[in-house]
mmCIF file of C-alpha atoms in Angstrom:
data_model
loop_
_atom_site.group_PDB
_atom_site.id
_atom_site.type_symbol
_atom_site.label_atom_id
_atom_site.label_comp_id
_atom_site.label_asym_id
_atom_site.label_seq_id
_atom_site.Cartn_x
_atom_site.Cartn_y
_atom_site.Cartn_z
ATOM 1 C CA LEU A 1 73.892 90.217 99.135
ATOM 2 C CA GLU A 2 75.820 93.652 97.846
ATOM 3 C CA GLN A 3 72.690 95.301 98.111
ATOM 4 C CA ALA A 4 72.372 94.697 101.509
ATOM 5 C CA SER A 5 73.157 96.057 104.601
ATOM 6 C CA ARG A 6 73.610 92.938 106.341
ATOM 7 C CA LEU A 7 73.383 89.145 105.157
ATOM 8 C CA ASP A 8 69.542 88.726 104.632
ATOM 9 C CA GLN A 9 67.878 86.112 107.244
ATOM 10 C CA ARG A 10 66.203 84.556 104.354
ATOM 11 C CA TYR A 11 69.446 83.111 103.333
ATOM 12 C CA LEU A 12 69.581 81.005 106.773
ATOM 13 C CA ASP A 13 65.856 79.541 105.485
ATOM 14 C CA PRO A 14 67.182 75.379 105.130
ATOM 15 C CA GLU A 15 65.498 75.025 101.675
ATOM 16 C CA LEU A 16 67.571 77.899 100.471
ATOM 17 C CA LEU A 17 70.630 76.769 101.923
ATOM 18 C CA GLN A 18 69.841 73.397 100.669
ATOM 19 C CA THR A 19 69.358 75.017 96.998
ATOM 20 C CA ILE A 20 72.703 76.619 97.462
ATOM 21 C CA LEU A 21 75.161 73.947 99.040
ATOM 22 C CA THR A 22 73.170 71.467 96.513
ATOM 23 C CA ARG A 23 74.643 73.955 93.389
ATOM 24 C CA SER A 24 77.659 74.495 94.944
ATOM 25 C CA CYS A 25 78.270 71.276 95.244
ATOM 26 C CA GLU A 26 77.583 70.263 91.501
ATOM 27 C CA ALA A 27 79.386 73.641 90.173
ATOM 28 C CA LYS A 28 82.555 71.902 92.151
ATOM 29 C CA ALA A 29 82.144 68.653 90.549
ATOM 30 C CA HIS A 30 81.872 70.327 87.162
ATOM 31 C CA VAL A 31 85.301 71.519 87.512
ATOM 32 C CA VAL A 32 86.635 68.298 89.141
ATOM 33 C CA SER A 33 85.517 65.562 85.966
ATOM 34 C CA LYS A 34 86.915 69.126 83.589
ATOM 35 C CA ASP A 35 90.140 68.326 85.499
ATOM 36 C CA GLU A 36 90.930 65.233 87.813
ATOM 37 C CA LYS A 37 94.694 65.281 87.306
ATOM 38 C CA GLU A 38 94.454 68.728 88.732
ATOM 39 C CA ALA A 39 96.328 70.074 85.120
ATOM 40 C CA GLY A 40 94.281 73.523 85.628
ATOM 41 C CA LEU A 41 90.934 74.381 85.376
ATOM 42 C CA ARG A 42 90.718 72.704 88.786
ATOM 43 C CA ALA A 43 93.033 75.405 90.292
ATOM 44 C CA ILE A 44 90.088 77.696 90.752
ATOM 45 C CA LEU A 45 88.885 75.695 93.658
ATOM 46 C CA ASN A 46 92.157 76.453 95.512
ATOM 47 C CA TYR A 47 91.227 80.201 95.545
ATOM 48 C CA GLY A 48 92.286 81.587 99.352
ATOM 49 C CA HIS A 49 93.252 78.254 100.931
ATOM 50 C CA THR A 50 97.325 78.702 100.371
ATOM 51 C CA ILE A 51 96.578 81.643 103.330
ATOM 52 C CA GLY A 52 94.441 80.593 104.624
ATOM 53 C CA HIS A 53 95.612 77.058 105.461
ATOM 54 C CA ALA A 54 98.738 78.398 106.897
ATOM 55 C CA VAL A 55 96.266 80.599 109.050
ATOM 56 C CA GLU A 56 94.750 77.005 109.897
ATOM 57 C CA SER A 57 97.613 75.196 110.998
ATOM 58 C CA LEU A 58 99.424 77.990 112.821
ATOM 59 C CA THR A 59 95.818 78.212 114.711
ATOM 60 C CA GLY A 60 95.930 74.456 115.817
ATOM 61 C CA TYR A 61 92.854 74.449 113.448
ATOM 62 C CA ARG A 62 90.579 75.084 116.237
ATOM 63 C CA LEU A 63 90.684 78.924 116.570
ATOM 64 C CA VAL A 64 89.419 79.349 112.909
ATOM 65 C CA ASN A 65 87.451 77.306 110.833
ATOM 66 C CA HIS A 66 88.464 75.728 107.257
ATOM 67 C CA GLY A 67 85.965 78.225 105.881
ATOM 68 C CA GLU A 68 86.659 81.060 107.802
ATOM 69 C CA ALA A 69 90.538 80.543 107.210
ATOM 70 C CA VAL A 70 89.778 80.421 103.503
ATOM 71 C CA ALA A 71 87.985 83.684 103.592
ATOM 72 C CA ILE A 72 91.165 85.313 104.879
ATOM 73 C CA GLY A 73 93.043 83.754 102.407
ATOM 74 C CA MET A 74 90.596 85.203 100.009
ATOM 75 C CA VAL A 75 90.915 88.402 100.913
ATOM 76 C CA ALA A 76 94.518 88.044 100.626
ATOM 77 C CA ALA A 77 94.915 86.881 97.713
ATOM 78 C CA GLY A 78 93.080 89.910 96.697
ATOM 79 C CA GLN A 79 95.562 91.931 97.713
ATOM 80 C CA ILE A 80 98.005 90.738 96.558
ATOM 81 C CA ALA A 81 97.010 90.381 92.863
ATOM 82 C CA VAL A 82 96.198 94.368 93.436
ATOM 83 C CA GLU A 83 99.606 94.728 94.650
ATOM 84 C CA LEU A 84 100.915 92.247 91.283
ATOM 85 C CA GLY A 85 98.577 94.561 89.082
ATOM 86 C CA LEU A 86 96.652 91.916 88.260
ATOM 87 C CA TRP A 87 93.298 93.029 90.002
ATOM 88 C CA THR A 88 91.760 96.063 90.632
ATOM 89 C CA GLN A 89 91.895 97.895 93.659
ATOM 90 C CA ALA A 90 87.266 98.058 93.394
ATOM 91 C CA GLU A 91 87.100 95.166 92.713
ATOM 92 C CA CYS A 92 89.191 94.258 95.505
ATOM 93 C CA ASP A 93 86.892 96.101 97.672
ATOM 94 C CA ARG A 94 83.960 94.726 96.306
ATOM 95 C CA GLN A 95 84.952 91.260 97.676
ATOM 96 C CA HIS A 96 85.801 92.222 100.884
ATOM 97 C CA ALA A 97 82.940 93.588 101.394
ATOM 98 C CA LEU A 98 81.035 90.708 100.266
ATOM 99 C CA ILE A 99 83.305 88.648 102.516
ATOM 100 C CA GLN A 100 82.525 91.010 105.350
ATOM 101 C CA LYS A 101 78.754 90.956 104.623
ATOM 102 C CA THR A 102 78.371 86.717 105.299
ATOM 103 C CA GLY A 103 80.061 87.705 108.779
ATOM 104 C CA LEU A 104 83.060 86.154 107.588
ATOM 105 C CA PRO A 105 86.470 87.345 109.277
ATOM 106 C CA THR A 106 88.694 89.132 106.495
ATOM 107 C CA GLN A 107 91.638 90.069 108.901
ATOM 108 C CA ILE A 108 94.450 87.789 110.326
ATOM 109 C CA PRO A 109 94.519 86.647 114.251
ATOM 110 C CA ALA A 110 96.141 89.219 115.873
ATOM 111 C CA GLU A 111 98.135 85.887 117.972
ATOM 112 C CA LEU A 112 99.391 85.755 114.509
ATOM 113 C CA ASP A 113 102.683 86.583 113.268
ATOM 114 C CA VAL A 114 103.193 87.495 109.339
ATOM 115 C CA GLU A 115 107.088 85.780 109.388
ATOM 116 C CA ALA A 116 105.841 82.809 110.976
ATOM 117 C CA ILE A 117 102.442 82.512 108.170
ATOM 118 C CA VAL A 118 104.973 83.175 105.014
ATOM 119 C CA ALA A 119 107.557 80.191 106.999
ATOM 120 C CA THR A 120 104.416 77.886 107.103
ATOM 121 C CA LEU A 121 103.456 78.921 103.455
ATOM 122 C CA GLN A 122 106.592 76.943 102.446
ATOM 123 C CA THR A 123 104.923 73.968 104.105
ATOM 124 C CA ASP A 124 101.836 73.679 101.220
ATOM 125 C CA LYS A 125 101.230 71.187 99.275
ATOM 126 C CA LYS A 126 101.419 73.532 96.109
ATOM 127 C CA VAL A 127 105.329 74.379 96.894
ATOM 128 C CA GLU A 128 107.244 73.422 93.981
ATOM 129 C CA ALA A 129 111.028 73.745 93.673
ATOM 130 C CA GLY A 130 110.517 76.259 96.686
ATOM 131 C CA ARG A 131 108.432 78.312 95.030
ATOM 132 C CA VAL A 132 104.157 78.883 96.496
ATOM 133 C CA ARG A 133 102.152 78.848 94.176
ATOM 134 C CA PHE A 134 99.130 81.392 94.617
ATOM 135 C CA VAL A 135 95.922 81.558 92.794
ATOM 136 C CA LEU A 136 95.227 85.178 92.136
ATOM 137 C CA PRO A 137 92.220 86.722 90.608
ATOM 138 C CA THR A 138 92.237 88.747 87.242
ATOM 139 C CA GLN A 139 88.488 89.695 87.742
ATOM 140 C CA ILE A 140 85.145 87.771 89.016
ATOM 141 C CA GLY A 141 84.961 84.719 88.334
ATOM 142 C CA ALA A 142 88.794 84.233 86.610
ATOM 143 C CA VAL A 143 91.782 83.479 88.497
ATOM 144 C CA LYS A 144 95.514 82.618 87.410
ATOM 145 C CA VAL A 145 98.213 80.608 89.017
ATOM 146 C CA THR A 146 101.550 82.055 89.649
ATOM 147 C CA ASP A 147 104.518 81.313 91.520
ATOM 148 C CA GLN A 148 105.862 84.862 90.421
ATOM 149 C CA VAL A 149 104.679 86.358 94.267
ATOM 150 C CA PRO A 150 107.600 88.052 95.829
ATOM 151 C CA SER A 151 107.917 87.914 99.637
ATOM 152 C CA GLU A 152 107.558 90.979 100.616
ATOM 153 C CA THR A 153 104.226 91.656 98.682
ATOM 154 C CA VAL A 154 102.805 88.647 100.995
ATOM 155 C CA LYS A 155 104.393 90.215 103.816
ATOM 156 C CA GLN A 156 102.780 93.526 103.594
ATOM 157 C CA VAL A 157 99.731 92.122 103.030
ATOM 158 C CA LEU A 158 99.372 89.947 105.312
ATOM 159 C CA ARG A 159 100.633 93.050 107.733
ATOM 160 C CA GLN A 160 97.517 94.959 106.343
ATOM 161 C CA LEU A 161 95.462 92.495 107.571
ATOM 162 C CA GLN A 162 96.526 92.417 111.092
#
């Protein structure tokens, strides 16, 4: 995918899509079976969901679908990780480019207000003691779960994505 100038049409082949989806489901099931209580490993499945859920909620679950919202959330989480020194800008840019090649959105819908997104984050199921937990990348395929993300950093990144 990284070498392709755009999403290759062969990825739309039903047999290949079935294989990709099957492997994805198997990988998810493996993670869930290793961490049924969401104590650690399973958190990786929430990558992109914190901001993604806020975007979904604020658009009434109509303007963007779940996958699109998670893609936007992944872009935001990646940039937040860069701002916190957890991830390199080069890796963040690589992820951004890959998401763009799939045709998924990487920008927050223009009609959404940054302050409203930040307020909606407080309603996320992962909020503990008033602190939003983010799943942030530290490298491709590895994440860190943290509630140590300044609100101003979140706002700054969200403004960049508008």
